[in-house]
Each structure stands twice: as structure tokens, then as C-alpha cells.
C-alpha positions as a Markdown table, in Angstrom:
| # | Residue | x | y | z |
|---|---|---|---|---|
| 1 | Met | 0.0 | 0.0 | 0.0 |
| 2 | Glu | 2.9 | 2.4 | 0.7 |
| 3 | Ile | 4.0 | 2.1 | -2.9 |
| 4 | Leu | 0.5 | 2.8 | -4.2 |
| 5 | Glu | 0.2 | 5.7 | -1.8 |
| 6 | Gly | 3.4 | 7.2 | -3.2 |
| 7 | Lys | 5.3 | 7.0 | 0.1 |
| 8 | Ile | 8.1 | 4.8 | -1.3 |
| 9 | Phe | 9.5 | 3.8 | -4.7 |
| 10 | Asp | 11.8 | 0.9 | -4.0 |
| 11 | Asn | 13.1 | -2.1 | -5.9 |
| 12 | Leu | 9.7 | -3.8 | -5.6 |
| 13 | Ala | 8.0 | -0.8 | -7.1 |
| 14 | Gln | 10.5 | -0.7 | -10.0 |
| 15 | Lys | 10.0 | -4.4 | -10.7 |
| 16 | Ser | 6.2 | -4.0 | -10.5 |
| 17 | Cys | 6.3 | -1.2 | -12.9 |
| 18 | Gln | 8.5 | -3.2 | -15.3 |
| 19 | Leu | 6.1 | -6.1 | -15.2 |
| 20 | Ala | 3.0 | -3.8 | -15.6 |
| 21 | Gly | 4.8 | -2.0 | -18.4 |
| 22 | Thr | 5.5 | -5.2 | -20.2 |
| 23 | Leu | 1.8 | -6.2 | -19.9 |
| 24 | Phe | 0.7 | -2.8 | -21.2 |
| 25 | Glu | 2.9 | -3.2 | -24.2 |
| 26 | Leu | 1.9 | -6.9 | -24.9 |
| 27 | Thr | -1.8 | -6.0 | -24.7 |
| 28 | Gly | -1.4 | -2.9 | -26.9 |
| 29 | Lys | -2.3 | -0.4 | -24.1 |
| 30 | Thr | 0.9 | 1.5 | -24.9 |
| 31 | Lys | 3.5 | 1.6 | -27.6 |
| 32 | Lys | 6.6 | -0.6 | -27.3 |
| 33 | Gly | 9.1 | 1.0 | -24.9 |
| 34 | Lys | 6.5 | 3.2 | -23.3 |
| 35 | Gly | 4.9 | 0.7 | -20.8 |
| 36 | Tyr | 7.2 | 1.3 | -17.9 |
| 37 | Ser | 6.7 | 5.1 | -18.0 |
| 38 | Lys | 3.0 | 4.5 | -18.2 |
| 39 | Ala | 3.0 | 2.3 | -15.1 |
| 40 | Val | 5.1 | 4.9 | -13.2 |
| 41 | Glu | 2.7 | 7.6 | -14.2 |
| 42 | Leu | -0.3 | 5.6 | -12.9 |
| 43 | Leu | 1.5 | 5.3 | -9.6 |
| 44 | Lys | 2.5 | 8.9 | -9.3 |
| 45 | Thr | -1.0 | 10.3 | -10.3 |
| 46 | Gly | -2.8 | 8.0 | -7.8 |
| 47 | Lys | -4.7 | 6.2 | -10.5 |
| 48 | Ala | -3.2 | 2.8 | -9.4 |
| 49 | Leu | -4.3 | 3.4 | -5.8 |
| 50 | Lys | -7.8 | 4.3 | -7.0 |
| 51 | Lys | -8.0 | 1.1 | -9.0 |
| 52 | Met | -6.8 | -1.0 | -6.1 |
| 53 | Lys | -9.5 | 0.5 | -3.9 |
| 54 | Glu | -12.1 | -0.3 | -6.5 |
| 55 | Ile | -10.9 | -3.9 | -6.6 |
| 56 | Ile | -10.9 | -4.2 | -2.8 |
| 57 | Lys | -14.5 | -2.7 | -2.6 |
| 58 | Ala | -15.7 | -5.0 | -5.4 |
| 59 | Gln | -14.4 | -8.0 | -3.4 |
| 60 | Gly | -16.1 | -6.9 | -0.2 |
| 61 | Gly | -12.9 | -6.0 | 1.5 |
| 62 | Thr | -12.0 | -3.2 | 3.9 |
| 63 | Ile | -10.1 | -0.3 | 2.4 |
| 64 | Asn | -7.2 | 0.6 | 4.7 |
| 65 | Ser | -4.3 | 3.0 | 4.4 |
| 66 | Ser | -0.8 | 1.7 | 5.0 |
| 67 | Lys | -1.0 | 3.4 | 8.4 |
| 68 | Lys | -3.6 | 0.8 | 9.5 |
| 69 | Ile | -1.7 | -2.2 | 8.2 |
| 70 | Lys | 0.7 | -3.3 | 10.9 |
| 71 | Leu | 2.9 | -6.4 | 11.4 |
| 72 | Ser | 2.9 | -8.1 | 14.7 |
| 73 | Ser | 5.4 | -6.9 | 17.3 |
| 74 | Lys | 6.1 | -10.6 | 17.9 |
| 75 | Lys | 9.0 | -11.4 | 15.5 |
| 76 | Ile | 11.9 | -13.7 | 14.9 |
| 77 | Glu | 15.0 | -12.4 | 13.0 |
| 78 | Ile | 16.7 | -14.7 | 10.6 |
| 79 | Leu | 20.4 | -14.0 | 10.4 |
| 80 | Ser | 23.0 | -14.8 | 7.7 |
| 81 | Lys | 25.2 | -17.7 | 8.5 |
| 82 | Lys | 28.0 | -16.3 | 6.3 |
| 83 | Ser | 29.1 | -13.3 | 4.3 |
| 84 | Gly | 28.5 | -13.1 | 0.6 |
| 85 | Lys | 26.4 | -11.6 | -2.2 |
| 86 | Val | 22.7 | -12.3 | -2.4 |
| 87 | Glu | 22.4 | -14.3 | -5.6 |
| 88 | Arg | 18.7 | -15.3 | -5.3 |
| 89 | Leu | 15.7 | -15.1 | -3.1 |
| 90 | Asp | 13.5 | -18.3 | -3.1 |
| 91 | Leu | 10.1 | -16.5 | -3.3 |
| 92 | Thr | 8.2 | -19.8 | -3.1 |
| 93 | Leu | 9.9 | -20.7 | 0.1 |
| 94 | Leu | 9.5 | -17.2 | 1.5 |
| 95 | Lys | 5.8 | -17.4 | 0.8 |
| 96 | Asp | 5.7 | -20.8 | 2.6 |
| 97 | Ile | 7.4 | -19.3 | 5.6 |
| 98 | Ala | 4.9 | -16.4 | 5.7 |
| 99 | Arg | 2.0 | -18.8 | 5.5 |
| 100 | Thr | 3.5 | -21.0 | 8.2 |
| 101 | Ala | 3.7 | -17.9 | 10.5 |
| 102 | Gly | -0.1 | -17.3 | 9.9 |
| 103 | Ala | -0.4 | -15.2 | 6.8 |
| 104 | Pro | -2.8 | -14.3 | 5.3 |
| 105 | Val | -5.3 | -15.5 | 8.0 |
| 106 | Asp | -3.5 | -13.5 | 10.7 |
| 107 | Pro | -3.4 | -10.0 | 9.3 |
| 108 | Lys | -0.4 | -9.2 | 11.4 |
| 109 | Ala | 1.7 | -12.2 | 10.1 |
| 110 | Gly | 4.2 | -12.0 | 7.3 |
| 111 | Leu | 7.8 | -11.3 | 6.4 |
| 112 | Met | 9.8 | -8.1 | 6.4 |
| 113 | Leu | 12.8 | -8.5 | 4.0 |
| 114 | Lys | 15.9 | -6.6 | 5.1 |
| 115 | Ile | 17.9 | -7.4 | 2.0 |
| 116 | Glu | 17.5 | -7.8 | -1.7 |
| 117 | Glu | 19.2 | -9.5 | -4.6 |
| 118 | Asp | 22.8 | -8.3 | -5.3 |
| 119 | Asp | 23.2 | -6.9 | -1.8 |
| 120 | Val | 26.6 | -7.8 | -0.2 |
| 121 | Ile | 25.9 | -8.9 | 3.3 |
| 122 | Glu | 28.0 | -9.8 | 6.4 |
| 123 | Lys | 27.7 | -12.9 | 8.6 |
| 124 | Gly | 25.2 | -12.3 | 11.4 |
| 125 | Gln | 23.3 | -9.6 | 9.4 |
| 126 | Val | 19.5 | -9.7 | 9.5 |
| 127 | Leu | 18.1 | -11.2 | 6.3 |
| 128 | Phe | 14.4 | -11.0 | 7.2 |
| 129 | Glu | 12.0 | -10.9 | 10.1 |
| 130 | Ile | 9.1 | -13.3 | 10.5 |
| 131 | His | 6.1 | -11.7 | 12.2 |
| 132 | Gly | 3.0 | -13.3 | 13.7 |
| 133 | Glu | 0.7 | -13.4 | 16.7 |
| 134 | Asn | 1.1 | -17.2 | 17.4 |
| 135 | Gln | 4.5 | -18.0 | 19.0 |
| 136 | Arg | 4.2 | -21.7 | 18.1 |
| 137 | Lys | 3.7 | -20.8 | 14.4 |
| 138 | Leu | 6.6 | -18.4 | 14.6 |
| 139 | Glu | 8.9 | -21.1 | 15.9 |
| 140 | Ile | 7.8 | -23.6 | 13.1 |
| 141 | Ala | 8.3 | -20.8 | 10.5 |
| 142 | Lys | 11.8 | -20.2 | 11.9 |
| 143 | Met | 12.6 | -23.9 | 11.7 |
| 144 | Leu | 11.4 | -23.9 | 8.0 |
| 145 | Ala | 13.6 | -20.9 | 7.2 |
| 146 | Leu | 16.7 | -22.3 | 8.9 |
| 147 | Lys | 16.3 | -25.8 | 7.4 |
| 148 | Asn | 15.7 | -24.6 | 3.8 |
| 149 | Asn | 17.5 | -21.3 | 3.6 |
| 150 | Pro | 15.5 | -19.1 | 1.2 |
| 151 | Val | 18.4 | -16.6 | 0.7 |
| 152 | Lys | 21.0 | -18.0 | -1.6 |
| 153 | Leu | 24.4 | -16.5 | -1.3 |
| 154 | Gly | 27.4 | -16.5 | -3.6 |
| 155 | Gly | 30.9 | -15.3 | -3.3 |
| 156 | Val | 31.9 | -11.6 | -3.5 |
| 157 | Val | 33.9 | -10.4 | -6.5 |
| 158 | Ile | 36.6 | -8.2 | -5.1 |
| 159 | Glu | 38.1 | -7.2 | -8.4 |
| 160 | Lys | 37.3 | -7.9 | -12.1 |
| 161 | Ile | 40.2 | -8.7 | -14.4 |
| 162 | Ile | 39.7 | -7.3 | -17.9 |
């Protein structure tokens, strides 16, 4: 919601606009090469937020601002076991961890990523937080995360030889 409300424009927002832009181009809504800028325009003008509210209303949901959407204060931090470069995030596994913690049934359950692909991280750095109201579910989600490691690290390139 913060992206739709224009509060942040981060990596997720950029990727979302790239995807939306590609869809605009493939469906003929924009000319080739103009889709991304159209998606950004829809975000900045508030039209994307308006459409989201229409969809929520049509589905019988409650329209909230990002101020009302809060993660649980109960959380478990998952730390990196080693230093390296984030090569890949296993989104399927991250989704499974969030569901194990109680999402989407528990509206305060979910994940807060603290890193993204291509970040160089240190051993002991927080990779993500698991939030939820049920302590038992949090512990199970933690075990799932530690056993399966959804953050794939590679080595760090110190210097390129050309």
C-alpha cells in the first residue's frame, strides 16, 4: 500500500512497474518501450491506488491506508550464517514461511525483508523478520527458514580482471 500511496518507490515498485509496463505493451495499451513510464505515471498520479481501492471494494474487503496495516510486534529475526552476495531469493519458500507464520489469515503475520538481490551482506546480518501473533507458528516458520535457507548467497567479487 505504501507504494500505491506514493510513500516509497523501491526495488519492488520498480519491478512491479517493469512487469506492468510489459503487460501494457503486450496488450497494446501502450507503444513498445512506453509501458514502464505509463506504469510509473499511474502510480504517481494516484490512479493505481484508486483502481486498487475499486478492486478491494468489489471483493467486499475493507479499504485501509498503510498506516492501519501493521505487522505483529512478535517477531523472529533470521540472520545470515555467512558473508556473501545475495544471488537469489527463493520466493516460493519465503511465501511458505509467511503462511506458516499465519499469513494471510493472521493480518499481522508476514515477512519483512531486510535485503534484496545483489546486496553484499555480512555474517550475522538480519536477512528477514518473521512476524505473527502465534508464538508456536513463529517457531515452526523459523525452523522452516533455517532448514531450507530461502536466501541463496554467492561469493563476493573483489576485483574484475579485464
